[in-house]
Short mmCIF file of C-alpha atoms and ligand atoms in Angstrom, two decimals:
data_model
loop_
_atom_site.label_atom_id
_atom_site.label_comp_id
_atom_site.label_asym_id
_atom_site.label_seq_id
_atom_site.Cartn_x
_atom_site.Cartn_y
_atom_site.Cartn_z
CA UNK A 1 0.00 0.00 0.00
CA UNK A 2 1.24 3.40 -1.02
CA UNK A 3 1.56 5.79 1.93
CA UNK A 4 1.66 9.51 1.30
CA UNK A 5 3.45 11.98 3.49
CA UNK A 6 1.96 15.30 4.64
CA UNK A 7 -1.67 14.36 4.34
CA UNK A 8 -4.06 16.72 6.06
CA UNK A 9 -6.02 16.01 9.24
CA UNK A 10 -9.43 15.11 7.80
CA UNK A 11 -12.73 15.46 9.62
CA UNK A 12 -15.38 13.04 8.33
CA UNK A 13 -19.04 13.50 9.18
CA UNK A 14 -21.94 11.23 8.18
CA UNK A 15 -25.69 11.75 8.52
CA UNK A 16 -26.61 9.87 11.72
CA UNK A 17 -27.95 6.58 10.27
CA UNK A 18 -26.53 3.15 9.52
CA UNK A 19 -26.54 3.48 5.72
CA UNK A 20 -24.46 6.66 6.02
CA UNK A 21 -22.07 5.78 8.88
CA UNK A 22 -20.97 2.52 7.24
CA UNK A 23 -19.74 3.82 3.85
CA UNK A 24 -18.08 6.87 5.40
CA UNK A 25 -16.28 4.73 7.92
CA UNK A 26 -15.01 2.51 5.11
CA UNK A 27 -13.85 5.60 3.22
CA UNK A 28 -12.12 6.83 6.39
CA UNK A 29 -10.24 3.52 6.62
CA UNK A 30 -9.05 3.91 3.01
CA UNK A 31 -7.87 7.46 3.60
CA UNK A 32 -6.20 6.52 6.90
CA UNK A 33 -4.43 3.66 5.10
CA UNK A 34 -2.73 6.25 2.88
CA UNK A 35 -1.44 8.03 5.98
CA UNK A 36 -4.07 10.69 6.73
CA UNK A 37 -5.26 11.26 10.25
CA UNK A 38 -9.07 11.06 10.43
CA UNK A 39 -11.44 12.45 13.04
CA UNK A 40 -14.80 10.72 12.62
CA UNK A 41 -17.77 12.63 14.02
CA UNK A 42 -20.89 10.79 15.13
CA UNK A 43 -23.81 12.02 17.17
CA UNK A 44 -23.56 10.93 20.80
CA UNK A 45 -26.36 8.41 20.39
CA UNK A 46 -24.96 6.80 17.21
CA UNK A 47 -21.50 6.69 18.81
CA UNK A 48 -22.87 4.89 21.87
CA UNK A 49 -24.64 2.36 19.63
CA UNK A 50 -21.61 1.75 17.40
CA UNK A 51 -19.25 1.32 20.35
CA UNK A 52 -21.66 -1.02 22.16
CA UNK A 53 -21.98 -3.21 19.06
CA UNK A 54 -18.25 -3.14 18.19
CA UNK A 55 -16.19 -3.30 21.37
CA UNK A 56 -12.65 -2.07 20.82
CA UNK A 57 -13.52 -0.25 17.60
CA UNK A 58 -12.04 3.03 18.82
CA UNK A 59 -8.75 1.26 19.40
CA UNK A 60 -9.01 -0.50 16.01
CA UNK A 61 -7.10 2.11 14.06
CA UNK A 62 -4.83 4.65 15.66
CA UNK A 63 -5.28 6.94 12.67
CA UNK A 64 -9.07 7.20 13.13
CA UNK A 65 -10.28 9.04 16.19
CA UNK A 66 -13.99 8.85 17.07
CA UNK A 67 -15.55 11.99 18.54
CA UNK A 68 -19.14 13.03 19.22
CA UNK A 69 -21.44 16.00 19.09
CA UNK A 70 -25.03 16.13 20.43
CA UNK A 71 -28.03 15.95 18.09
CA UNK A 72 -30.17 17.99 20.51
CA UNK A 73 -32.66 15.17 21.15
CA UNK A 74 -33.36 13.45 24.44
CA UNK A 75 -34.81 10.05 23.51
CA UNK A 76 -34.66 7.42 20.77
CA UNK A 77 -38.42 7.86 20.38
CA UNK A 78 -37.77 11.48 19.31
CA UNK A 79 -35.05 10.27 16.93
CA UNK A 80 -37.60 8.07 15.16
CA UNK A 81 -39.72 11.15 14.38
CA UNK A 82 -38.25 12.50 11.08
CA UNK A 83 -39.53 16.06 11.64
CA UNK A 84 -38.07 16.32 15.17
CA UNK A 85 -34.85 14.64 14.12
CA UNK A 86 -34.16 16.78 11.02
CA UNK A 87 -35.17 20.04 12.73
CA UNK A 88 -33.00 19.35 15.74
CA UNK A 89 -29.97 18.37 13.66
CA UNK A 90 -30.11 21.63 11.72
CA UNK A 91 -30.67 23.67 14.89
CA UNK A 92 -27.89 22.34 17.07
CA UNK A 93 -25.29 20.38 15.12
CA UNK A 94 -23.65 23.16 13.05
CA UNK A 95 -22.80 25.10 16.24
CA UNK A 96 -21.43 22.00 17.99
CA UNK A 97 -19.36 21.08 14.94
CA UNK A 98 -17.79 24.52 14.83
CA UNK A 99 -16.95 24.30 18.56
CA UNK A 100 -15.37 20.88 18.02
CA UNK A 101 -13.14 22.15 15.21
CA UNK A 102 -12.12 25.15 17.32
CA UNK A 103 -11.35 22.87 20.27
CA UNK A 104 -9.07 20.66 18.13
CA UNK A 105 -7.32 23.80 16.89
CA UNK A 106 -6.72 25.07 20.44
CA UNK A 107 -5.35 21.67 21.47
CA UNK A 108 -3.07 21.69 18.45
CA UNK A 109 -1.54 24.95 19.64
CA UNK A 110 -0.56 23.00 22.72
CA UNK A 111 0.85 20.37 20.32
CA UNK A 112 -1.61 17.66 21.35
CA UNK A 113 -3.21 17.33 17.96
CA UNK A 114 -2.97 18.64 14.41
CA UNK A 115 -5.69 21.15 13.44
CA UNK A 116 -8.41 19.95 11.11
CA UNK A 117 -7.61 21.19 7.62
CA UNK A 118 -9.96 19.14 5.44
CA UNK A 119 -13.57 17.99 5.78
CA UNK A 120 -15.47 15.21 4.01
CA UNK A 121 -19.18 15.59 4.74
CA UNK A 122 -22.15 13.53 3.71
CA UNK A 123 -24.22 15.77 1.40
CA UNK A 124 -27.27 14.74 3.46
CA UNK A 125 -25.46 16.48 6.34
CA UNK A 126 -24.35 19.22 3.95
CA UNK A 127 -24.75 21.95 6.60
CA UNK A 128 -21.33 20.71 7.75
CA UNK A 129 -19.84 21.93 4.45
CA UNK A 130 -21.24 25.39 5.24
CA UNK A 131 -19.46 25.28 8.61
CA UNK A 132 -16.22 24.29 6.84
CA UNK A 133 -16.63 27.09 4.30
CA UNK A 134 -17.20 29.68 7.04
CA UNK A 135 -14.11 28.45 8.87
CA UNK A 136 -11.93 28.44 5.74
CA UNK A 137 -11.47 24.66 5.75
CA UNK A 138 -11.04 22.82 2.45
CA UNK A 139 -13.74 20.25 1.84
CA UNK A 140 -15.41 17.62 -0.32
CA UNK A 141 -18.92 16.21 -0.30
CA UNK A 142 -19.74 12.52 -0.06
CA UNK A 143 -22.79 10.88 -1.59
CA UNK A 144 -23.85 7.57 -0.02
CA UNK A 145 -26.53 6.63 -2.58
CA UNK A 146 -26.38 6.01 -6.33
CA UNK A 147 -25.12 8.73 -8.68
CA UNK A 148 -28.44 8.48 -10.56
CA UNK A 149 -30.14 9.47 -7.30
CA UNK A 150 -27.76 12.41 -6.98
CA UNK A 151 -28.47 13.51 -10.57
CA UNK A 152 -32.21 13.63 -9.84
CA UNK A 153 -31.71 15.37 -6.49
CA UNK A 154 -29.49 18.08 -7.94
CA UNK A 155 -32.14 18.76 -10.56
CA UNK A 156 -34.93 19.49 -8.02
CA UNK A 157 -34.80 23.32 -8.43
CA UNK A 158 -35.22 23.02 -12.23
CA UNK A 159 -38.04 20.50 -11.79
CA UNK A 160 -39.92 22.91 -9.51
CA UNK A 161 -39.19 25.90 -11.74
CA UNK A 162 -40.36 24.02 -14.83
CA UNK A 163 -43.62 23.04 -13.11
CA UNK A 164 -42.70 19.35 -13.35
CA UNK A 165 -43.10 18.86 -9.58
CA UNK A 166 -44.66 21.03 -6.89
CA UNK A 167 -42.98 22.36 -3.74
CA UNK A 168 -43.66 19.07 -1.99
CA UNK A 169 -42.05 16.95 -4.72
CA UNK A 170 -45.35 15.70 -6.21
CA UNK A 171 -45.35 15.18 -10.02
CA UNK A 172 -47.59 17.75 -11.74
CA UNK A 173 -47.25 16.89 -15.39
CA UNK A 174 -45.99 13.51 -16.46
CA UNK A 175 -45.13 10.31 -14.77
CA UNK A 176 -42.00 10.03 -16.89
CA UNK A 177 -39.33 12.73 -16.66
CA UNK A 178 -36.36 13.04 -18.94
CA UNK A 179 -33.68 15.19 -17.33
CA UNK A 180 -30.73 14.50 -19.60
CA UNK A 181 -30.94 12.74 -22.92
CA UNK A 182 -28.16 10.32 -22.01
CA UNK A 183 -29.86 9.17 -18.81
CA UNK A 184 -32.78 6.74 -18.66
CA UNK A 185 -35.97 8.72 -17.89
CA UNK A 186 -37.09 8.84 -14.25
CA UNK A 187 -40.57 7.59 -13.30
CA UNK A 188 -42.45 9.60 -10.67
CA UNK A 189 -42.90 6.28 -8.88
CA UNK A 190 -39.12 6.21 -8.48
CA UNK A 191 -38.77 9.68 -6.96
CA UNK A 192 -36.07 9.31 -4.37
CA UNK A 193 -37.98 11.29 -1.73
CA UNK A 194 -40.88 8.83 -1.85
CA UNK A 195 -42.30 7.49 1.47
CA UNK A 196 -45.42 5.55 0.48
CA UNK A 197 -46.17 4.62 4.08
CA UNK A 198 -46.36 8.21 5.31
CA UNK A 199 -47.16 11.37 3.24
CA UNK A 200 -46.17 13.67 6.13
CA UNK A 201 -42.71 12.12 6.31
CA UNK A 202 -42.44 12.42 2.54
CA UNK A 203 -43.04 16.16 2.80
CA UNK A 204 -40.32 16.57 5.45
CA UNK A 205 -37.99 14.29 3.56
CA UNK A 206 -38.48 16.31 0.37
CA UNK A 207 -37.70 19.58 2.19
CA UNK A 208 -34.53 17.94 3.44
CA UNK A 209 -33.34 16.64 0.05
CA UNK A 210 -34.24 19.99 -1.53
CA UNK A 211 -31.31 21.54 0.39
CA UNK A 212 -28.81 19.20 -1.24
CA UNK A 213 -28.37 21.22 -4.49
CA UNK A 214 -27.36 24.20 -2.31
CA UNK A 215 -25.02 22.13 -0.14
CA UNK A 216 -23.48 20.68 -3.31
CA UNK A 217 -22.30 24.19 -4.25
CA UNK A 218 -20.17 24.33 -1.09
CA UNK A 219 -17.61 21.86 -2.44
CA UNK A 220 -15.91 21.29 -5.76
CA UNK A 221 -15.96 17.53 -5.66
CA UNK A 222 -18.38 14.86 -4.48
CA UNK A 223 -17.00 11.44 -3.69
CA UNK A 224 -19.59 8.86 -4.72
CA UNK A 225 -19.98 5.27 -3.55
CA UNK A 226 -20.35 3.93 -7.07
CA UNK A 227 -18.13 3.12 -10.03
CA UNK A 228 -17.76 4.50 -13.50
CA UNK A 229 -18.64 1.27 -15.32
CA UNK A 230 -21.94 1.01 -13.42
CA UNK A 231 -23.26 4.57 -13.76
CA UNK A 232 -21.22 6.22 -16.50
CA UNK A 233 -24.08 8.40 -17.85
CA UNK A 234 -25.15 9.78 -14.49
CA UNK A 235 -21.54 10.43 -13.50
CA UNK A 236 -20.96 12.33 -16.75
CA UNK A 237 -23.75 14.85 -16.06
CA UNK A 238 -22.50 15.85 -12.58
CA UNK A 239 -19.41 18.04 -12.67
CA UNK A 240 -17.07 17.09 -9.82
CA UNK A 241 -18.64 13.65 -9.19
CA UNK A 242 -15.82 11.29 -8.30
CA UNK A 243 -16.84 7.62 -8.14
CA UNK A 244 -14.60 5.76 -5.68
CA UNK A 245 -16.76 2.71 -4.92
CA UNK A 246 -17.89 0.15 -4.29
CA UNK A 247 -16.75 0.79 -0.71
CA UNK A 248 -16.71 -2.83 0.30
CA UNK A 249 -15.17 -3.99 3.55
CA UNK A 250 -12.32 -6.37 2.92
CA UNK A 251 -11.74 -9.07 5.53
CA UNK A 252 -9.21 -6.74 7.18
CA UNK A 253 -11.85 -4.06 7.61
CA UNK A 254 -14.85 -6.20 8.55
CA UNK A 255 -14.66 -5.01 12.15
CA UNK A 256 -14.46 -1.36 11.02
CA UNK A 257 -17.78 -0.98 9.25
CA UNK A 258 -19.61 0.39 12.29
CA UNK A 259 -22.72 -1.76 12.66
CA UNK A 260 -25.22 -0.16 15.00
CA UNK A 261 -26.37 -3.56 16.28
CA UNK A 262 -24.54 -6.67 17.45
CA UNK A 263 -23.85 -8.90 14.49
CA UNK A 264 -24.96 -12.47 15.09
CA UNK A 265 -22.14 -14.43 13.50
CA UNK A 266 -23.66 -17.83 14.34
CA UNK A 267 -25.28 -17.51 10.91
CA UNK A 268 -21.87 -17.89 9.23
CA UNK A 269 -21.41 -21.35 10.76
CA UNK A 270 -24.98 -22.15 9.72
CA UNK A 271 -24.15 -21.06 6.14
CA UNK A 272 -21.06 -23.29 6.19
CA UNK A 273 -23.37 -26.29 6.46
CA UNK A 274 -25.08 -25.54 3.16
CA UNK A 275 -24.02 -26.32 -0.39
CA UNK A 276 -22.98 -23.63 -2.86
CA UNK A 277 -25.75 -21.30 -4.02
CA UNK A 278 -28.49 -22.89 -1.98
CA UNK A 279 -29.47 -20.25 0.60
CA UNK A 280 -31.85 -17.30 0.22
CA UNK A 281 -30.59 -14.33 2.27
CA UNK A 282 -33.34 -11.91 3.34
CA UNK A 283 -32.60 -8.50 4.88
CA UNK A 284 -34.30 -5.15 4.56
CA UNK A 285 -31.65 -2.79 5.97
CA UNK A 286 -31.81 -0.66 9.08
CA UNK A 287 -34.99 1.37 8.62
CA UNK A 288 -37.66 -0.66 6.75
CA UNK A 289 -40.79 -1.24 8.82
CA UNK A 290 -43.58 -3.63 7.79
CA UNK A 291 -47.16 -4.08 8.89
CA UNK A 292 -47.79 -7.49 10.49
CA UNK A 293 -49.85 -8.39 7.36
CA UNK A 294 -46.83 -7.78 5.11
CA UNK A 295 -44.55 -9.61 7.52
CA UNK A 296 -46.84 -12.67 7.51
CA UNK A 297 -46.92 -12.74 3.69
CA UNK A 298 -43.11 -12.57 3.48
CA UNK A 299 -42.82 -15.37 6.05
CA UNK A 300 -45.40 -17.57 4.33
CA UNK A 301 -43.68 -16.95 1.00
CA UNK A 302 -40.34 -18.13 2.39
CA UNK A 303 -42.01 -21.09 4.04
CA UNK A 304 -43.66 -22.15 0.79
CA UNK A 305 -40.44 -21.91 -1.23
CA UNK A 306 -39.10 -24.49 1.24
CA UNK A 307 -35.43 -23.77 0.51
CA UNK A 308 -32.83 -22.82 3.14
CA UNK A 309 -33.13 -19.17 4.11
CA UNK A 310 -31.42 -16.75 6.46
CA UNK A 311 -33.68 -13.85 7.45
CA UNK A 312 -32.67 -10.71 9.37
CA UNK A 313 -35.63 -9.75 11.56
CA UNK A 314 -34.71 -6.64 13.51
CA UNK A 315 -36.72 -6.25 16.74
CA UNK A 316 -38.32 -3.12 15.18
CA UNK A 317 -38.94 -4.60 11.70
CA UNK A 318 -42.73 -4.54 12.25
CA UNK A 319 -44.89 -1.68 13.48
CA UNK A 320 -46.86 -4.03 15.78
CA UNK A 321 -45.73 -7.14 17.66
CA UNK A 322 -45.53 -10.41 15.72
CA UNK A 323 -43.90 -12.55 18.43
CA UNK A 324 -46.57 -15.21 18.60
CA UNK A 325 -46.63 -15.67 14.83
CA UNK A 326 -42.82 -15.69 14.68
CA UNK A 327 -42.57 -18.43 17.32
CA UNK A 328 -44.90 -20.70 15.33
CA UNK A 329 -43.16 -19.84 12.06
CA UNK A 330 -39.71 -20.63 13.47
CA UNK A 331 -41.00 -23.95 14.73
CA UNK A 332 -42.39 -24.87 11.29
CA UNK A 333 -39.27 -23.87 9.32
CA UNK A 334 -36.71 -25.08 11.88
CA UNK A 335 -35.17 -27.57 9.44
CA UNK A 336 -34.34 -25.05 6.76
CA UNK A 337 -34.73 -21.50 8.06
CA UNK A 338 -32.64 -19.32 10.38
CA UNK A 339 -33.63 -15.91 11.75
CA UNK A 340 -31.17 -13.44 13.31
CA UNK A 341 -31.67 -9.88 14.56
CA UNK A 342 -28.67 -8.46 12.68
CA UNK A 343 -26.18 -10.27 10.45
CA UNK A 344 -22.60 -9.59 9.36
CA UNK A 345 -24.14 -8.86 5.96
CA UNK A 346 -21.03 -8.43 3.85
CA UNK A 347 -19.64 -11.76 5.04
CA UNK A 348 -23.01 -13.39 4.41
CA UNK A 349 -23.20 -12.07 0.85
CA UNK A 350 -19.63 -13.20 0.19
CA UNK A 351 -20.45 -16.72 1.39
CA UNK A 352 -20.49 -19.36 -1.35
CA UNK A 353 -23.76 -20.87 -0.07
CA UNK A 354 -25.82 -17.72 -0.80
CA UNK A 355 -27.97 -18.03 -3.93
CA UNK A 356 -30.10 -14.89 -3.83
CA UNK A 357 -30.58 -11.70 -1.81
CA UNK A 358 -34.14 -10.60 -1.00
CA UNK A 359 -33.50 -6.92 -0.31
CA UNK A 360 -35.10 -3.49 0.23
CA UNK A 361 -32.54 -2.10 -2.28
CA UNK A 362 -30.83 0.32 0.08
CA UNK A 363 -27.82 1.52 -1.88
CA UNK A 364 -25.27 -0.17 0.38
CA UNK A 365 -27.12 -3.48 0.24
CA UNK A 366 -27.51 -3.17 -3.53
CA UNK A 367 -23.78 -2.53 -4.01
CA UNK A 368 -22.86 -5.33 -1.61
CA UNK A 369 -25.08 -7.72 -3.57
CA UNK A 370 -23.66 -6.56 -6.92
CA UNK A 371 -20.06 -6.79 -5.70
CA UNK A 372 -20.60 -10.38 -4.67
CA UNK A 373 -22.44 -11.38 -7.85
CA UNK A 374 -25.61 -12.31 -5.95
CA UNK A 375 -28.96 -12.06 -7.82
CA UNK A 376 -31.44 -9.69 -6.16
CA UNK A 377 -35.12 -9.88 -5.39
CA UNK A 378 -36.30 -6.34 -4.70
CA UNK A 379 -38.92 -5.04 -2.27
CA UNK A 380 -38.14 -1.31 -1.75
CA UNK A 381 -39.49 0.50 1.27
CA UNK A 382 -38.71 4.19 0.88
CA UNK A 383 -36.51 6.89 -0.68
CA UNK A 384 -33.89 5.99 -3.28
CA UNK A 385 -34.71 2.28 -2.96
CA UNK A 386 -37.38 2.52 -5.71
CA UNK A 387 -34.94 3.99 -8.20
CA UNK A 388 -32.33 1.40 -7.20
CA UNK A 389 -34.88 -1.35 -7.90
CA UNK A 390 -35.51 0.06 -11.38
CA UNK A 391 -31.79 -0.01 -12.17
CA UNK A 392 -31.40 -3.53 -10.76
CA UNK A 393 -34.34 -4.89 -12.77
CA UNK A 394 -34.39 -2.79 -15.96
CA UNK A 395 -30.86 -1.46 -16.55
CA UNK A 396 -28.36 -3.93 -15.08
CA UNK A 397 -30.88 -6.82 -15.19
CA UNK A 398 -29.46 -8.49 -12.11
CA UNK A 399 -32.74 -9.14 -10.33
CA UNK A 400 -36.52 -8.91 -10.27
CA UNK A 401 -38.98 -6.77 -8.33
CA UNK A 402 -41.73 -8.00 -6.04
CA UNK A 403 -44.93 -6.04 -6.71
CA UNK A 404 -47.57 -5.09 -4.16
CA UNK A 405 -51.26 -6.03 -4.54
CA UNK A 406 -54.06 -3.42 -4.55
CA UNK A 407 -53.25 -2.72 -0.86
CA UNK A 408 -49.53 -2.44 -1.51
CA UNK A 409 -48.85 -5.80 0.15
CA UNK A 410 -46.44 -8.21 -1.56
CA UNK A 411 -48.32 -11.50 -1.26
CA UNK A 412 -46.81 -14.91 -0.47
CA UNK A 413 -47.71 -16.00 -4.00
CA UNK A 414 -45.85 -13.03 -5.52
CA UNK A 415 -42.81 -13.63 -3.28
CA UNK A 416 -42.66 -17.29 -4.17
CA UNK A 417 -43.21 -16.77 -7.92
CA UNK A 418 -40.59 -14.03 -8.29
CA UNK A 419 -38.09 -15.76 -6.04
CA UNK A 420 -38.27 -18.95 -8.08
CA UNK A 421 -37.92 -16.88 -11.28
CA UNK A 422 -34.76 -15.17 -9.97
CA UNK A 423 -33.26 -18.42 -8.76
CA UNK A 424 -33.96 -20.07 -12.12
CA UNK A 425 -32.72 -17.30 -14.40
CA UNK A 426 -29.42 -17.99 -16.10
CA UNK A 427 -29.51 -14.57 -17.73
CA UNK A 428 -29.67 -12.83 -14.34
CA UNK A 429 -26.85 -14.95 -12.94
CA UNK A 430 -24.65 -14.21 -15.98
CA UNK A 431 -25.33 -10.46 -15.63
CA UNK A 432 -24.50 -10.66 -11.92
CA UNK A 433 -21.14 -12.24 -12.63
CA UNK A 434 -20.38 -9.58 -15.24
CA UNK A 435 -21.20 -6.73 -12.84
CA UNK A 436 -19.26 -8.42 -10.02
CA UNK A 437 -16.18 -8.55 -12.22
CA UNK A 438 -16.57 -4.86 -13.19
CA UNK A 439 -16.91 -3.93 -9.51
CA UNK A 440 -13.82 -5.92 -8.56
CA UNK A 441 -11.75 -4.37 -11.34
CA UNK A 442 -12.81 -0.83 -10.47
CA UNK A 443 -11.28 -1.06 -7.00
CA UNK A 444 -8.22 -3.10 -8.04
CA UNK A 445 -4.83 -1.67 -9.01
CA UNK A 446 -5.31 0.46 -12.14
CA UNK A 447 -9.13 0.37 -11.78
CA UNK A 448 -11.25 3.49 -12.29
CA UNK A 449 -12.39 3.93 -8.67
CA UNK A 450 -9.03 3.24 -7.12
CA UNK A 451 -7.34 5.70 -9.47
CA UNK A 452 -9.96 8.35 -8.62
CA UNK A 453 -9.39 7.80 -4.91
CA UNK A 454 -5.61 7.92 -5.21
CA UNK A 455 -5.77 11.05 -7.32
CA UNK A 456 -8.17 12.69 -4.82
CA UNK A 457 -5.86 11.89 -1.94
CA UNK A 458 -2.74 13.02 -3.78
CA UNK A 459 -4.12 16.26 -5.22
CA UNK A 460 -6.79 17.28 -2.71
CA UNK A 461 -5.93 15.95 0.74
CA UNK A 462 -2.16 16.24 0.45
C1 UDX J 501 -30.36 3.98 4.02
C2 UDX J 501 -31.16 3.90 2.75
O1 UDX J 501 -32.15 2.92 2.83
C3 UDX J 501 -30.32 3.73 1.55
O2 UDX J 501 -31.12 3.55 0.41
C4 UDX J 501 -29.44 4.91 1.43
O3 UDX J 501 -28.76 4.88 0.21
C5 UDX J 501 -28.53 4.92 2.64
O4 UDX J 501 -29.27 4.92 3.84
P1 UDX J 501 -30.48 1.40 4.94
O5 UDX J 501 -31.94 1.43 4.75
O6 UDX J 501 -30.02 0.99 6.25
O7 UDX J 501 -29.78 2.77 4.53
O8 UDX J 501 -29.93 0.38 3.81
P2 UDX J 501 -28.53 0.15 3.17
O9 UDX J 501 -28.10 1.31 2.37
O10 UDX J 501 -28.64 -1.12 2.44
O11 UDX J 501 -27.52 0.00 4.38
C6 UDX J 501 -27.63 -1.02 5.34
C7 UDX J 501 -26.25 -1.43 5.80
O12 UDX J 501 -26.42 -2.26 6.94
C8 UDX J 501 -25.49 -2.25 4.75
O13 UDX J 501 -24.15 -1.83 4.70
C9 UDX J 501 -25.57 -3.68 5.28
O14 UDX J 501 -24.43 -4.46 5.02
C10 UDX J 501 -25.72 -3.47 6.76
N1 UDX J 501 -26.47 -4.58 7.38
C11 UDX J 501 -27.78 -4.75 7.09
C12 UDX J 501 -25.79 -5.42 8.21
O15 UDX J 501 -24.58 -5.29 8.43
N2 UDX J 501 -26.49 -6.44 8.79
C13 UDX J 501 -27.80 -6.65 8.58
O16 UDX J 501 -28.34 -7.60 9.14
C14 UDX J 501 -28.48 -5.78 7.70
#
């Protein structure tokens, strides 16, 4: 590994959620590997969760220091309320971040630490870039979702101005929107601010993503967790977009990906007992929430397929208790099914026994599936996951979507039918292997993403 001298002290700040902490922590590891010192800023509550789930993480790398700032909220209940959460973050975090940077600077005068001279901030926490700009600190944005999502998001002002969407992000004219001729058209069903379960949250979410085009102007470059060969057209329409992904944890970094929950690694031994490409892995990320009705249909679908499956059922995966049902279900599927509360997902997807990934299409999960050549069955829940599904099914053709019935519920019949179709499709498997190879090359020596990262470090952080 090439180490560069005189790299700056870099402050890295994610939006406080699993799908944002994980990729930025992986990026921090890469930068630290080249010799930079990194200060990683979490909210107090996320920090407590990460440290509880990963004992010894803060001693894991002496070039990454974990620090915290408050999010202004008292309880986890408040943190689950998007309006309270987003309002509080904007109200208190910029001030605390500025104080933190000033504190490090004061300490550095006493020679305890080097002052922070570069910031990498999640564009969804883009207020941090404004703090950096005010304080004269060089900076870059980071985008944790697909570049196609970023292209749509950056175009929001023009969409409102052109009367294509209203101020709440609702389509006014057509259901199909062409933004750039080289990009596939966007469907209003795939709007990345979509929250079908909750129109109020959608409104708040849209206000939040509407700030991103302004935040984007605060930095010249945006590091993106994607790769050129996957999203060439979208990358080409965003000046300064620098694809450096997929940010995939190598075995050396598995313990540094910052899970917010304890990973149950008994599932890896369970996977060892299964033949190659025999297990269905089911996981819907950190935020999806199902009604009991939807949960029952998913469970019955898996039961009817009657193949080995590993299912991540977070304690808060359903909005009402399903304990009694789950007990009976586990009893019935005990010979071929395993349920855990949180899995070491990247190790699971890299395991030879995994045949298919039933996913919500969060961008990290999508990339992890693609990087391991695993066919996807898609059941998006909110936000960019709908657009990710469209790319998986229609552009890269590495999976199929599960549709909802007239009540939006994906039935057991639909789950079973589509799952069997994915498992039986040679075309999908061949496409998966092709994309896996492209992903591997992009982060290997001489690959597009690795070269972008090295150039960024050499010319921007040095
Ligand atoms: C969210 C959004 O859904 C996503 O679309 C956006 O791009 C980033 O933020 P989340 O819903 O949690 O994230 O999904 P995802 O992006 O897939 O991230 C989940 C992460 O948790 C993945 O890195 C995955 O490996 C990890 N995970 C998930 C585990 O480690 N164990 C599990 O059991 C489940």
